[in-house]
Amino acid sequence: MEKFVIVGAGQAAAQAIASLRAEGYSGAITLVGDELYPPYQRPPLSKAYLLGKLERDRLFLKPDQFYTEAGVELRLGVQATAIDRPARRLQLSDSSSLRYDKLLLATGTRVRRIRVPGAELAGVHYLRSIADVDLLRPALVPGKKLAVIGGGYIGLEVAAVAVKLGLEVTVFEALERLMARAVSPALSEFYLAEHRAAGVKFHLNTGVEGFTGDGELRAVRAGGAEHAADLALVGIGVLPNAEIAAAAGLSCDDGIVVNRYCASVDDPEIFAAGDCTRHHGRDGSLLRLECVQNAIDQAKHAALAMLGRPTPYSEVPWFWSDQYDLKLQIAGLARPGDDLVLRGNPAARKFAVFHLRKGLVAAVEAVNAAPEYIVGRKLITDATPVSVERLADTAISMKQIA
Amino acid sequence: MPKIKYIEHNGKEHIVDVPLGWSVMEGAVKNMIPGIDADCGGACACATCHVYVDPAWAAKLPPKEDMEETMLDFAQDLEANSRLSCQIKVTKELDGFTVRLPKSQH
Ligand SMILES: Cc1cc2nc3c(=O)[nH]c(=O)nc-3n(C[C@H](O)[C@H](O)[C@H](O)COP(=O)(O)OP(=O)(O)OC[C@H]3O[C@@H](n4cnc5c(N)ncnc54)[C@H](O)[C@@H]3O)c2cc1C
Ligand code: FES
């Protein structure tokens, strides 16, 4: 019987299994995951689950029965340590190995650790997995001082949850604005004001120099000063889990390089999907994305490619972030140099920023503005030319622009 | 636990128990009912959990919030009784609640 092996039991893996079976694959599937859990959703880890509003049960992407019925052999709590490509064998941390006919790498990313003195102190937290929340959640005690290192999505979502839970929250960001890698300045400014209004304090342009404490964290050293802290959450980005691919001689460049079909560019029996891939964007440039959409859509394409029916991946990326009662929805990919068009008024807490490139919408960032998001996404997908004047004019509805 | 009935586009019916407080979307996903994708996991960000609510039940639901309303506005095959199932919370009153699933979520 033909045998497919999937490494990494996350969002992409769950979708790949569903797609393989839906597309008629009847061979064997083994899923190897180094966490103790079957695939689960990560977005709630910094939102409802951290707040205590969602039970653990509800994080899982599929019920256990799904894997039983799909005939998937689950190898959880086991790490894949090496790929022997000539022998088509995957080496596992429990000294066993698995033969494969086709291999899907869906290894995702891991957090980037901060390298400063004191980083090993108890009370310095990261957030990627259920296990991380198990450590962080009990430490979120009202009145405690939380230092958030990094003003990106995860840091800010945690800040919003923690301030709601009654902690004193201070965010340290090395750059001059929040979410600088991901959103336009108008949004950075808006979110800064919202967080400040909720009671979060900020030190922008402030790199963290170290942590001090006696076994346990007492303070954060940043900008030449000591800032008292009972706990810290470090959210300074992630690194792709590409080591086993690189060691096996597969091209890697901040991610496992795949072609348009989510297949390895070096080995016809190996495929990759999700956060771990470096792939071609719609404009042909190479990029790595960290979002649910990319994991789901790449997994669908990878599954088809594994079945010998490759289709090019060209979906428009989309993403969301929940902070307080603000829903940020983003579609497309912004680039420096895009023309920015503001629609609506940030003061009304309902607005959008469109990014135009050569007269076409390349990206939209919408805050509590679903029509702008949905229509923006469609304008990007269909490459429909739009006029700046119409986009900026809220008297013209998005439906009319669509 | 309240029983929720899901009717696939091809007419196939599924009646399942869904815990109080869960969404109608979660009830479908956890019971592997085909026809609801729920890509965003209930964040009201993807509109791939579109359902048609049985008219007899429509009046028993709390009204749609703005975000759901607008996300739906642009859904395919929209009907007057369209809802996003991730935004419908299961309550005691919803025992017997029935939804039909659209042809496709994309
Ligand atoms: C706190 C948080 C909040 C987020 N919020 C959002 C959001 O609001 N919206 C959004 O779109 N995205 C969000 N994301 C990102 C989203 O969760 C990821 O893009 C998505 O999980 C990627 O799926 P994946 O399958 O590629 O990787 P993952 O889900 O990370 O799964 C990869 C799995 O592979 C395992 N693994 C790695 N190497 C090996 C090995 N050698 N052997 C065995 N197992 C291995 C890993 O431990 C992991 O379990 C968030 C992420 C986090 C952490
Ligand atoms: S699950 Fe995404 S909008 Fe309902």
Coordinates of C-alpha atoms and ligand atoms in Angstrom, one line a residue:
Chain A
M1 CA 0.0 0.0 0.0
E2 CA 1.2 3.5 -0.8
K3 CA 2.3 5.4 2.3
F4 CA 2.2 9.1 3.0
V5 CA 3.9 10.6 6.1
I6 CA 3.2 14.1 7.4
V7 CA 5.6 15.8 9.8
G8 CA 4.2 18.4 12.2
A9 CA 0.7 18.0 13.6
G10 CA -0.7 21.5 13.1
Q11 CA -3.1 23.5 11.0
A12 CA -1.6 22.5 7.7
A13 CA -1.4 18.8 8.6
A14 CA -5.1 18.7 9.6
Q15 CA -6.2 20.2 6.3
A16 CA -3.8 18.0 4.3
I17 CA -5.4 14.9 5.8
A18 CA -8.9 16.1 5.2
S19 CA -8.0 17.0 1.6
L20 CA -6.1 13.8 0.8
R21 CA -9.1 11.7 1.9
A22 CA -11.7 14.0 0.2
E23 CA -9.6 13.8 -3.0
G24 CA -9.8 10.0 -2.9
Y25 CA -6.4 8.9 -1.6
S26 CA -6.9 5.5 -0.1
G27 CA -3.3 4.7 1.0
A28 CA -1.8 4.9 4.5
I29 CA -1.2 8.2 6.3
T30 CA 1.0 8.6 9.4
L31 CA 1.1 11.9 11.2
V32 CA 4.2 12.6 13.3
G33 CA 4.0 15.5 15.8
D34 CA 6.3 16.5 18.6
E35 CA 3.6 18.1 20.7
L36 CA 1.4 15.9 22.8
Y37 CA -1.8 17.0 21.0
P38 CA -3.4 16.3 17.7
P39 CA -3.7 19.5 15.5
Y40 CA -5.2 22.5 17.2
Q41 CA -5.9 26.1 16.5
R42 CA -3.3 28.5 17.7
P43 CA -5.1 31.9 17.2
P44 CA -7.1 31.5 20.4
L45 CA -4.0 31.0 22.4
S46 CA -3.4 34.7 22.5
K47 CA -7.1 35.6 22.6
A48 CA -10.2 33.7 24.1
Y49 CA -8.2 30.7 25.4
L50 CA -5.7 32.9 27.2
L51 CA -8.6 34.9 28.6
G52 CA -10.1 31.7 30.0
K53 CA -13.2 32.0 27.8
L54 CA -12.6 28.9 25.7
E55 CA -12.1 25.4 27.0
R56 CA -9.2 23.4 25.8
D57 CA -11.5 20.8 24.1
R58 CA -12.6 23.5 21.7
L59 CA -9.2 24.3 20.4
F60 CA -8.8 21.0 18.5
L61 CA -9.3 21.3 14.7
K62 CA -10.8 17.8 14.4
P63 CA -12.3 15.3 16.8
D64 CA -10.3 12.2 17.6
Q65 CA -12.8 10.2 15.6
F66 CA -11.7 12.0 12.5
Y67 CA -8.2 10.4 12.6
T68 CA -9.7 7.0 13.4
E69 CA -12.1 7.2 10.5
A70 CA -9.5 8.6 8.1
G71 CA -7.3 5.7 9.1
V72 CA -4.5 8.0 10.2
E73 CA -1.7 6.6 12.4
L74 CA -0.9 9.3 15.0
R75 CA 2.6 9.4 16.3
L76 CA 2.4 12.2 18.9
G77 CA 5.0 13.3 21.3
V78 CA 7.6 12.2 18.8
Q79 CA 10.0 14.3 16.8
A80 CA 11.2 13.7 13.3
T81 CA 15.0 14.0 13.5
A82 CA 16.3 13.2 10.0
I83 CA 15.1 12.5 6.4
D84 CA 17.0 9.7 4.6
R85 CA 16.0 10.7 1.1
P86 CA 17.7 7.9 -0.9
A87 CA 16.0 5.3 1.4
R88 CA 12.8 7.3 1.7
R89 CA 12.9 6.9 5.5
L90 CA 12.1 9.3 8.2
Q91 CA 14.1 9.0 11.4
L92 CA 12.2 9.6 14.7
S93 CA 13.3 10.7 18.1
D94 CA 12.2 7.4 19.7
S95 CA 14.8 5.6 17.5
S96 CA 12.2 4.2 15.2
S97 CA 11.9 5.1 11.5
L98 CA 9.1 5.3 9.0
R99 CA 9.2 4.5 5.3
Y100 CA 7.4 6.9 3.1
D101 CA 6.4 7.1 -0.5
K102 CA 5.5 10.8 -0.2
L103 CA 6.5 13.1 2.6
L104 CA 4.7 16.3 3.6
L105 CA 6.7 18.7 5.8
A106 CA 4.2 20.9 7.8
T107 CA 6.6 21.8 10.7
G108 CA 5.5 25.4 11.2
T109 CA 7.7 27.7 13.2
R110 CA 9.0 28.1 16.7
V111 CA 9.5 31.3 18.7
R112 CA 12.6 33.3 18.4
R113 CA 14.3 33.3 21.8
I114 CA 15.6 36.6 23.1
R115 CA 19.4 36.5 23.6
V116 CA 20.1 38.9 26.5
P117 CA 21.4 38.4 30.0
G118 CA 18.8 36.9 32.3
A119 CA 16.7 35.4 29.5
E120 CA 16.7 32.1 31.4
L121 CA 15.0 33.5 34.5
A122 CA 11.7 32.0 35.6
G123 CA 8.9 34.3 34.7
V124 CA 10.2 35.0 31.1
H125 CA 7.5 33.5 28.9
Y126 CA 6.9 32.8 25.2
L127 CA 3.6 31.9 23.4
R128 CA 3.3 29.4 20.6
S129 CA 1.6 26.3 22.0
I130 CA -0.9 25.0 24.6
A131 CA 2.1 24.1 26.8
D132 CA 3.2 27.7 26.7
V133 CA -0.3 28.9 27.8
D134 CA -0.3 26.3 30.6
L135 CA 2.8 28.1 32.0
L136 CA 1.6 31.7 31.2
R137 CA -2.0 31.6 32.2
P138 CA -1.6 30.9 36.0
A139 CA 1.0 33.8 36.1
L140 CA -1.6 36.3 34.8
V141 CA -2.6 37.4 38.3
P142 CA -4.4 40.7 38.8
G143 CA -2.1 43.4 40.0
K144 CA 1.1 41.8 38.7
K145 CA 3.4 43.7 36.4
L146 CA 3.7 42.2 33.0
A147 CA 6.4 43.3 30.6
V148 CA 5.6 42.5 27.0
I149 CA 8.7 42.4 24.8
G150 CA 7.8 43.1 21.2
G151 CA 4.9 45.2 20.0
G152 CA 3.7 42.7 17.3
Y153 CA 0.4 40.9 17.0
I154 CA 1.1 38.4 19.7
G155 CA 2.5 40.8 22.2
L156 CA -0.4 43.2 21.7
E157 CA -3.0 40.5 21.9
V158 CA -1.5 39.3 25.1
A159 CA -1.3 42.9 26.4
A160 CA -5.1 43.3 25.7
V161 CA -6.0 40.1 27.5
A162 CA -3.7 40.9 30.5
V163 CA -4.9 44.4 31.0
K164 CA -8.5 43.0 30.9
L165 CA -7.5 40.5 33.6
G166 CA -6.2 43.4 35.8
L167 CA -2.5 43.3 35.3
E168 CA -0.2 46.3 34.9
V169 CA 1.1 46.0 31.4
T170 CA 4.1 47.7 29.8
V171 CA 5.1 47.0 26.2
F172 CA 8.7 47.4 25.0
E173 CA 9.2 47.8 21.3
A174 CA 12.6 48.3 19.6
L175 CA 11.2 50.0 16.5
E176 CA 9.4 53.3 16.5
R177 CA 5.9 51.9 15.9
L178 CA 3.8 48.9 16.7
M179 CA 3.3 45.9 14.3
A180 CA 5.8 47.7 12.1
R181 CA 6.5 44.6 10.0
A182 CA 2.8 44.0 9.3
V183 CA 0.7 47.1 9.1
S184 CA 0.8 50.7 7.9
P185 CA 1.6 53.7 10.1
A186 CA -2.0 54.8 10.5
L187 CA -2.9 51.4 12.1
S188 CA 0.2 51.5 14.3
E189 CA -0.8 54.9 15.6
F190 CA -4.5 53.8 16.1
Y191 CA -3.6 50.7 18.0
L192 CA -1.1 52.6 20.2
A193 CA -3.9 55.0 21.2
E194 CA -6.4 52.2 21.9
H195 CA -3.9 50.3 24.1
R196 CA -3.0 53.5 25.9
A197 CA -6.6 54.2 26.6
A198 CA -7.0 50.8 28.0
G199 CA -4.1 51.5 30.4
V200 CA -1.2 49.8 28.7
K201 CA 2.1 51.7 28.9
F202 CA 4.6 51.8 26.1
H203 CA 8.3 52.3 25.5
L204 CA 8.9 52.6 21.8
N205 CA 12.4 52.7 20.2
T206 CA 13.5 50.8 23.2
G207 CA 15.4 47.5 22.9
V208 CA 15.5 45.2 25.9
E209 CA 19.1 44.9 27.3
G210 CA 18.4 42.2 29.8
F211 CA 16.4 40.8 32.6
T212 CA 17.3 40.9 36.3
G213 CA 16.2 38.8 39.2
D214 CA 17.3 36.2 41.6
G215 CA 16.2 33.0 40.0
E216 CA 12.9 34.8 39.3
L217 CA 12.3 37.8 37.2
R218 CA 12.3 41.1 39.1
A219 CA 12.9 43.7 36.4
V220 CA 13.5 44.4 32.7
R221 CA 16.5 46.5 31.7
A222 CA 15.7 48.6 28.7
G223 CA 16.7 52.0 27.4
G224 CA 19.3 52.2 30.1
A225 CA 16.7 51.9 33.0
E226 CA 15.3 49.2 35.2
H227 CA 11.6 48.6 34.9
A228 CA 10.0 46.4 37.6
A229 CA 8.3 43.3 36.3
D230 CA 6.8 40.1 37.8
L231 CA 6.6 38.4 34.5
A232 CA 7.5 39.0 30.8
L233 CA 6.1 37.7 27.6
V234 CA 8.5 37.8 24.7
G235 CA 7.0 38.0 21.2
I236 CA 9.8 38.9 18.9
G237 CA 9.0 36.7 15.9
V238 CA 9.4 33.1 14.9
L239 CA 11.9 30.9 13.0
P240 CA 10.8 28.3 10.5
N241 CA 11.4 24.6 11.5
A242 CA 13.4 23.8 8.5
E243 CA 16.5 22.1 10.0
I244 CA 15.6 18.5 9.0
A245 CA 14.9 19.7 5.5
A246 CA 18.2 21.6 5.3
A247 CA 20.1 18.7 6.7
A248 CA 18.6 16.4 4.0
G249 CA 19.9 18.8 1.4
L250 CA 16.6 20.5 0.5
S251 CA 16.9 24.1 -0.5
C252 CA 16.1 26.3 2.5
D253 CA 16.1 30.1 2.7
D254 CA 14.3 31.3 5.8
G255 CA 11.9 28.4 5.2
I256 CA 11.7 25.3 3.0
V257 CA 11.7 26.4 -0.6
V258 CA 8.7 25.1 -2.5
N259 CA 7.4 25.6 -6.1
R260 CA 4.0 26.9 -7.0
Y261 CA 2.5 23.5 -6.3
C262 CA 3.9 23.3 -2.7
A263 CA 6.4 20.6 -3.8
S264 CA 10.0 20.7 -2.8
V265 CA 12.2 22.1 -5.6
D266 CA 14.7 19.3 -5.0
D267 CA 12.9 16.1 -4.4
P268 CA 9.7 15.0 -6.2
E269 CA 8.6 12.9 -3.3
I270 CA 8.7 15.7 -0.7
F271 CA 6.2 18.5 -0.2
A272 CA 5.8 21.3 2.3
A273 CA 2.9 23.5 3.5
G274 CA 2.2 26.2 6.0
D275 CA 4.4 28.5 8.1
C276 CA 7.6 26.5 7.3
T277 CA 7.6 27.2 3.6
R278 CA 9.3 29.8 1.5
H279 CA 7.1 30.1 -1.6
H280 CA 6.2 32.3 -4.5
G281 CA 3.7 35.1 -3.8
R282 CA 1.2 36.1 -6.5
D283 CA 3.7 38.6 -7.9
G284 CA 6.4 35.9 -8.1
S285 CA 8.5 37.1 -5.2
L286 CA 9.6 34.6 -2.6
L287 CA 8.1 35.0 0.8
R288 CA 7.2 33.2 4.0
L289 CA 3.8 33.7 5.6
E290 CA 2.6 33.0 9.1
C291 CA -1.2 32.7 8.9
V292 CA -4.0 30.2 9.0
Q293 CA -5.1 31.0 5.5
N294 CA -1.7 30.1 4.1
A295 CA -1.5 26.8 6.1
I296 CA -5.0 25.8 4.9
D297 CA -4.6 26.7 1.3
Q298 CA -1.1 25.4 0.9
A299 CA -2.1 22.1 2.5
K300 CA -4.9 21.8 -0.1
H301 CA -2.5 22.3 -3.0
A302 CA 0.2 20.1 -1.4
A303 CA -2.4 17.3 -1.0
L304 CA -3.3 17.6 -4.7
A305 CA 0.4 17.6 -5.7
M306 CA 1.0 14.5 -3.6
L307 CA -1.8 12.8 -5.6
G308 CA -0.1 13.8 -8.9
R309 CA -2.7 16.5 -9.7
P310 CA -0.7 19.7 -9.0
T311 CA -2.5 23.0 -9.1
P312 CA -0.7 26.4 -8.6
Y313 CA -1.1 28.1 -5.2
S314 CA -2.2 31.7 -5.9
E315 CA -4.7 32.5 -3.1
V316 CA -4.8 36.0 -1.7
P317 CA -3.5 35.8 1.9
W318 CA -5.8 37.0 4.7
F319 CA -5.3 37.4 8.4
W320 CA -7.1 38.7 11.4
S321 CA -6.2 40.0 14.9
D322 CA -8.5 40.6 17.9
Q323 CA -7.6 43.2 20.4
Y324 CA -10.3 44.4 22.8
D325 CA -13.5 44.9 20.7
L326 CA -11.4 45.7 17.6
K327 CA -11.4 43.3 14.8
L328 CA -8.5 43.8 12.4
Q329 CA -8.8 42.0 9.1
I330 CA -6.1 42.1 6.5
A331 CA -6.0 40.8 2.9
G332 CA -3.2 40.8 0.4
L333 CA 0.4 41.8 0.9
A334 CA 1.5 45.4 1.5
R335 CA 4.9 46.6 0.2
P336 CA 6.9 49.7 0.9
G337 CA 6.1 52.3 -1.7
D338 CA 2.5 51.4 -2.1
D339 CA 0.1 54.3 -2.4
L340 CA -2.0 54.4 0.8
V341 CA -5.7 55.4 0.8
L342 CA -7.6 55.9 4.0
R343 CA -11.3 55.2 4.0
G344 CA -13.3 56.2 7.0
N345 CA -12.2 57.9 10.2
P346 CA -10.0 56.1 12.8
A347 CA -11.6 58.3 15.5
A348 CA -14.9 56.4 14.8
R349 CA -13.0 53.1 15.4
K350 CA -14.1 51.9 12.0
F351 CA -11.8 52.5 9.0
A352 CA -9.6 50.9 6.4
V353 CA -6.3 51.5 4.7
F354 CA -6.0 50.4 1.1
H355 CA -2.6 49.8 -0.5
L356 CA -2.5 50.5 -4.2
R357 CA 0.1 49.4 -6.6
K358 CA -0.1 50.4 -10.3
G359 CA -3.8 51.3 -9.8
L360 CA -4.7 47.9 -8.3
V361 CA -5.5 47.1 -4.7
A362 CA -2.6 45.1 -3.4
A363 CA -3.7 45.0 0.3
V364 CA -6.4 46.2 2.6
E365 CA -6.2 46.6 6.4
A366 CA -9.7 47.0 7.9
V367 CA -10.5 47.8 11.5
N368 CA -14.1 46.9 12.4
A369 CA -14.8 47.3 8.7
A370 CA -15.9 44.0 7.2
P371 CA -17.2 45.5 3.9
E372 CA -13.9 47.1 3.2
Y373 CA -12.1 43.8 4.0
I374 CA -14.4 41.5 2.0
V375 CA -14.6 43.8 -1.1
G376 CA -10.9 44.6 -0.8
R377 CA -10.1 41.0 -0.9
K378 CA -12.2 40.5 -4.0
L379 CA -10.7 43.5 -5.7
I380 CA -7.2 42.0 -5.1
T381 CA -8.2 38.5 -6.3
D382 CA -9.9 39.9 -9.5
A383 CA -7.2 42.6 -10.0
T384 CA -10.0 45.1 -10.6
P385 CA -8.8 48.6 -11.3
V386 CA -10.2 51.1 -8.8
S387 CA -10.0 54.9 -8.5
V388 CA -8.5 56.4 -5.4
E389 CA -11.3 59.0 -5.1
R390 CA -14.0 56.3 -5.0
L391 CA -12.2 54.2 -2.5
A392 CA -11.7 57.2 -0.2
D393 CA -15.3 58.3 -0.4
T394 CA -17.4 56.7 2.3
A395 CA -20.6 58.1 0.6
I396 CA -20.0 55.4 -2.1
S397 CA -20.6 52.0 -0.5
M398 CA -18.2 49.2 -0.9
K399 CA -20.9 47.3 -2.6
Q400 CA -21.0 49.9 -5.4
I401 CA -17.2 49.7 -5.7
A402 CA -17.2 45.9 -5.8
Chain B
M1 CA -27.3 18.7 25.6
P2 CA -29.4 20.4 22.9
K3 CA -29.8 18.4 19.7
I4 CA -29.0 20.3 16.5
K5 CA -30.0 19.1 13.0
Y6 CA -27.8 19.8 10.1
I7 CA -29.1 19.1 6.6
E8 CA -26.4 18.8 3.9
H9 CA -27.0 20.3 0.5
N10 CA -27.7 16.8 -0.9
G11 CA -30.4 16.3 1.7
K12 CA -28.5 14.1 4.1
E13 CA -29.5 14.8 7.7
H14 CA -27.3 14.7 10.8
I15 CA -28.7 15.1 14.3
V16 CA -26.1 15.6 17.0
D17 CA -25.8 16.7 20.6
V18 CA -23.9 20.0 20.9
P19 CA -22.7 21.3 24.4
L20 CA -24.3 24.5 25.7
G21 CA -22.3 27.5 24.9
W22 CA -20.6 26.0 21.8
S23 CA -21.4 27.5 18.5
V24 CA -23.5 25.8 15.8
M25 CA -20.3 25.8 13.7
E26 CA -18.4 23.9 16.4
G27 CA -21.2 21.4 16.6
A28 CA -20.7 20.6 12.9
V29 CA -16.9 20.5 13.0
K30 CA -16.6 18.3 16.1
N31 CA -19.1 15.9 14.5
M32 CA -17.4 15.9 11.1
I33 CA -20.5 17.1 9.3
P34 CA -19.3 18.0 5.7
G35 CA -20.2 21.3 4.3
I36 CA -18.9 23.7 6.9
D37 CA -15.2 24.7 6.5
A38 CA -14.8 27.3 9.3
D39 CA -11.3 28.2 8.2
C40 CA -11.0 31.0 10.8
G41 CA -12.2 28.8 13.6
G42 CA -15.1 31.1 14.6
A43 CA -13.4 34.5 14.5
C44 CA -16.0 35.9 12.1
A45 CA -13.2 36.4 9.6
C46 CA -13.7 33.9 6.8
A47 CA -17.5 33.4 6.1
T48 CA -16.9 29.7 5.4
C49 CA -19.4 28.6 8.0
H50 CA -22.5 29.9 6.1
V51 CA -25.8 28.1 6.9
Y52 CA -29.5 28.6 6.2
V53 CA -31.6 28.7 9.3
D54 CA -34.9 26.9 9.3
P55 CA -37.5 29.7 9.1
A56 CA -39.4 28.3 12.1
W57 CA -36.3 29.0 14.2
A58 CA -35.1 32.2 12.8
A59 CA -37.2 34.3 15.2
K60 CA -35.7 32.5 18.2
L61 CA -32.2 33.7 17.5
P62 CA -30.6 36.9 18.8
P63 CA -30.2 39.3 15.9
K64 CA -27.0 39.4 13.9
E65 CA -24.2 41.7 15.0
D66 CA -22.9 44.2 12.4
M67 CA -19.8 42.2 11.6
E68 CA -21.8 39.0 10.8
E69 CA -24.3 41.0 8.8
T70 CA -21.6 42.6 6.6
M71 CA -19.6 39.4 6.2
L72 CA -22.8 37.6 5.1
D73 CA -23.7 40.5 2.8
F74 CA -21.0 39.3 0.4
A75 CA -21.4 35.6 0.9
Q76 CA -22.4 33.4 -2.1
D77 CA -26.0 32.2 -2.5
L78 CA -27.1 34.6 0.2
E79 CA -30.7 34.1 1.3
A80 CA -32.9 36.0 3.8
N81 CA -32.3 33.2 6.4
S82 CA -28.5 33.1 5.9
R83 CA -26.4 33.1 9.1
L84 CA -22.7 32.5 10.0
S85 CA -23.0 29.4 12.2
C86 CA -19.9 30.4 14.3
Q87 CA -22.0 33.3 15.6
I88 CA -24.9 31.2 16.8
K89 CA -24.4 30.1 20.3
V90 CA -26.2 26.9 21.4
T91 CA -28.6 27.4 24.3
K92 CA -31.3 25.3 25.9
E93 CA -33.9 27.0 23.8
L94 CA -32.2 25.8 20.6
D95 CA -32.9 22.1 21.3
G96 CA -34.1 20.8 17.9
F97 CA -32.5 23.7 16.0
T98 CA -32.2 23.0 12.3
V99 CA -29.9 24.4 9.6
R100 CA -29.4 23.6 6.0
L101 CA -25.9 23.8 4.5
P102 CA -25.1 25.7 1.2
K103 CA -23.7 24.0 -1.9
S104 CA -20.2 25.4 -1.3
Q105 CA -18.5 27.7 1.2
H106 CA -16.2 29.2 -1.4
Ligands
LIG1 C1 -0.5 32.8 19.7 C2 -0.7 32.8 18.2 C3 -1.8 33.5 17.7 C4 -2.0 33.5 16.3 N1 -3.1 34.2 15.8 C5 -3.3 34.1 14.5 C6 -4.5 34.8 13.9 O1 -5.2 35.5 14.6 N2 -4.7 34.6 12.6 C7 -3.9 33.8 11.8 O2 -4.2 33.7 10.6 N3 -2.9 33.2 12.3 C8 -2.5 33.3 13.6 N4 -1.5 32.6 14.1 C9 -0.6 31.9 13.2 C10 -1.2 30.5 12.9 O3 -1.5 29.8 14.1 C11 -0.1 29.7 12.1 O4 0.1 30.4 10.9 C12 -0.5 28.3 11.8 O5 -0.7 27.6 13.0 C13 0.5 27.6 10.9 O6 0.1 26.3 10.7 P1 1.2 25.2 10.4 O7 0.6 23.9 10.3 O8 2.1 25.7 9.3 O9 2.2 25.2 11.7 P2 1.8 24.8 13.2 O10 0.4 25.0 13.5 O11 2.8 25.6 14.0 O12 2.2 23.3 13.3 C14 3.4 22.7 13.2 C15 3.6 21.6 14.1 O13 4.8 20.8 13.8 C16 5.5 20.5 14.9 N5 6.9 20.1 14.5 C17 7.8 20.9 14.1 N6 9.0 20.2 13.7 C18 8.7 18.9 14.0 C19 9.4 17.7 13.9 N7 10.7 17.7 13.4 N8 8.8 16.6 14.2 C20 7.6 16.5 14.7 N9 6.8 17.7 14.8 C21 7.4 18.8 14.5 C22 5.4 21.7 15.8 O14 5.7 21.4 17.1 C23 3.9 22.0 15.6 O15 3.1 21.3 16.4 C24 -1.2 32.7 15.5 C25 -0.1 31.9 16.0 C26 0.1 32.0 17.4 C27 1.3 31.2 18.0
FES2 S1 -15.8 30.2 11.1 FE1 -14.9 31.9 10.0 S2 -16.6 33.3 9.9 FE2 -17.5 31.6 11.0

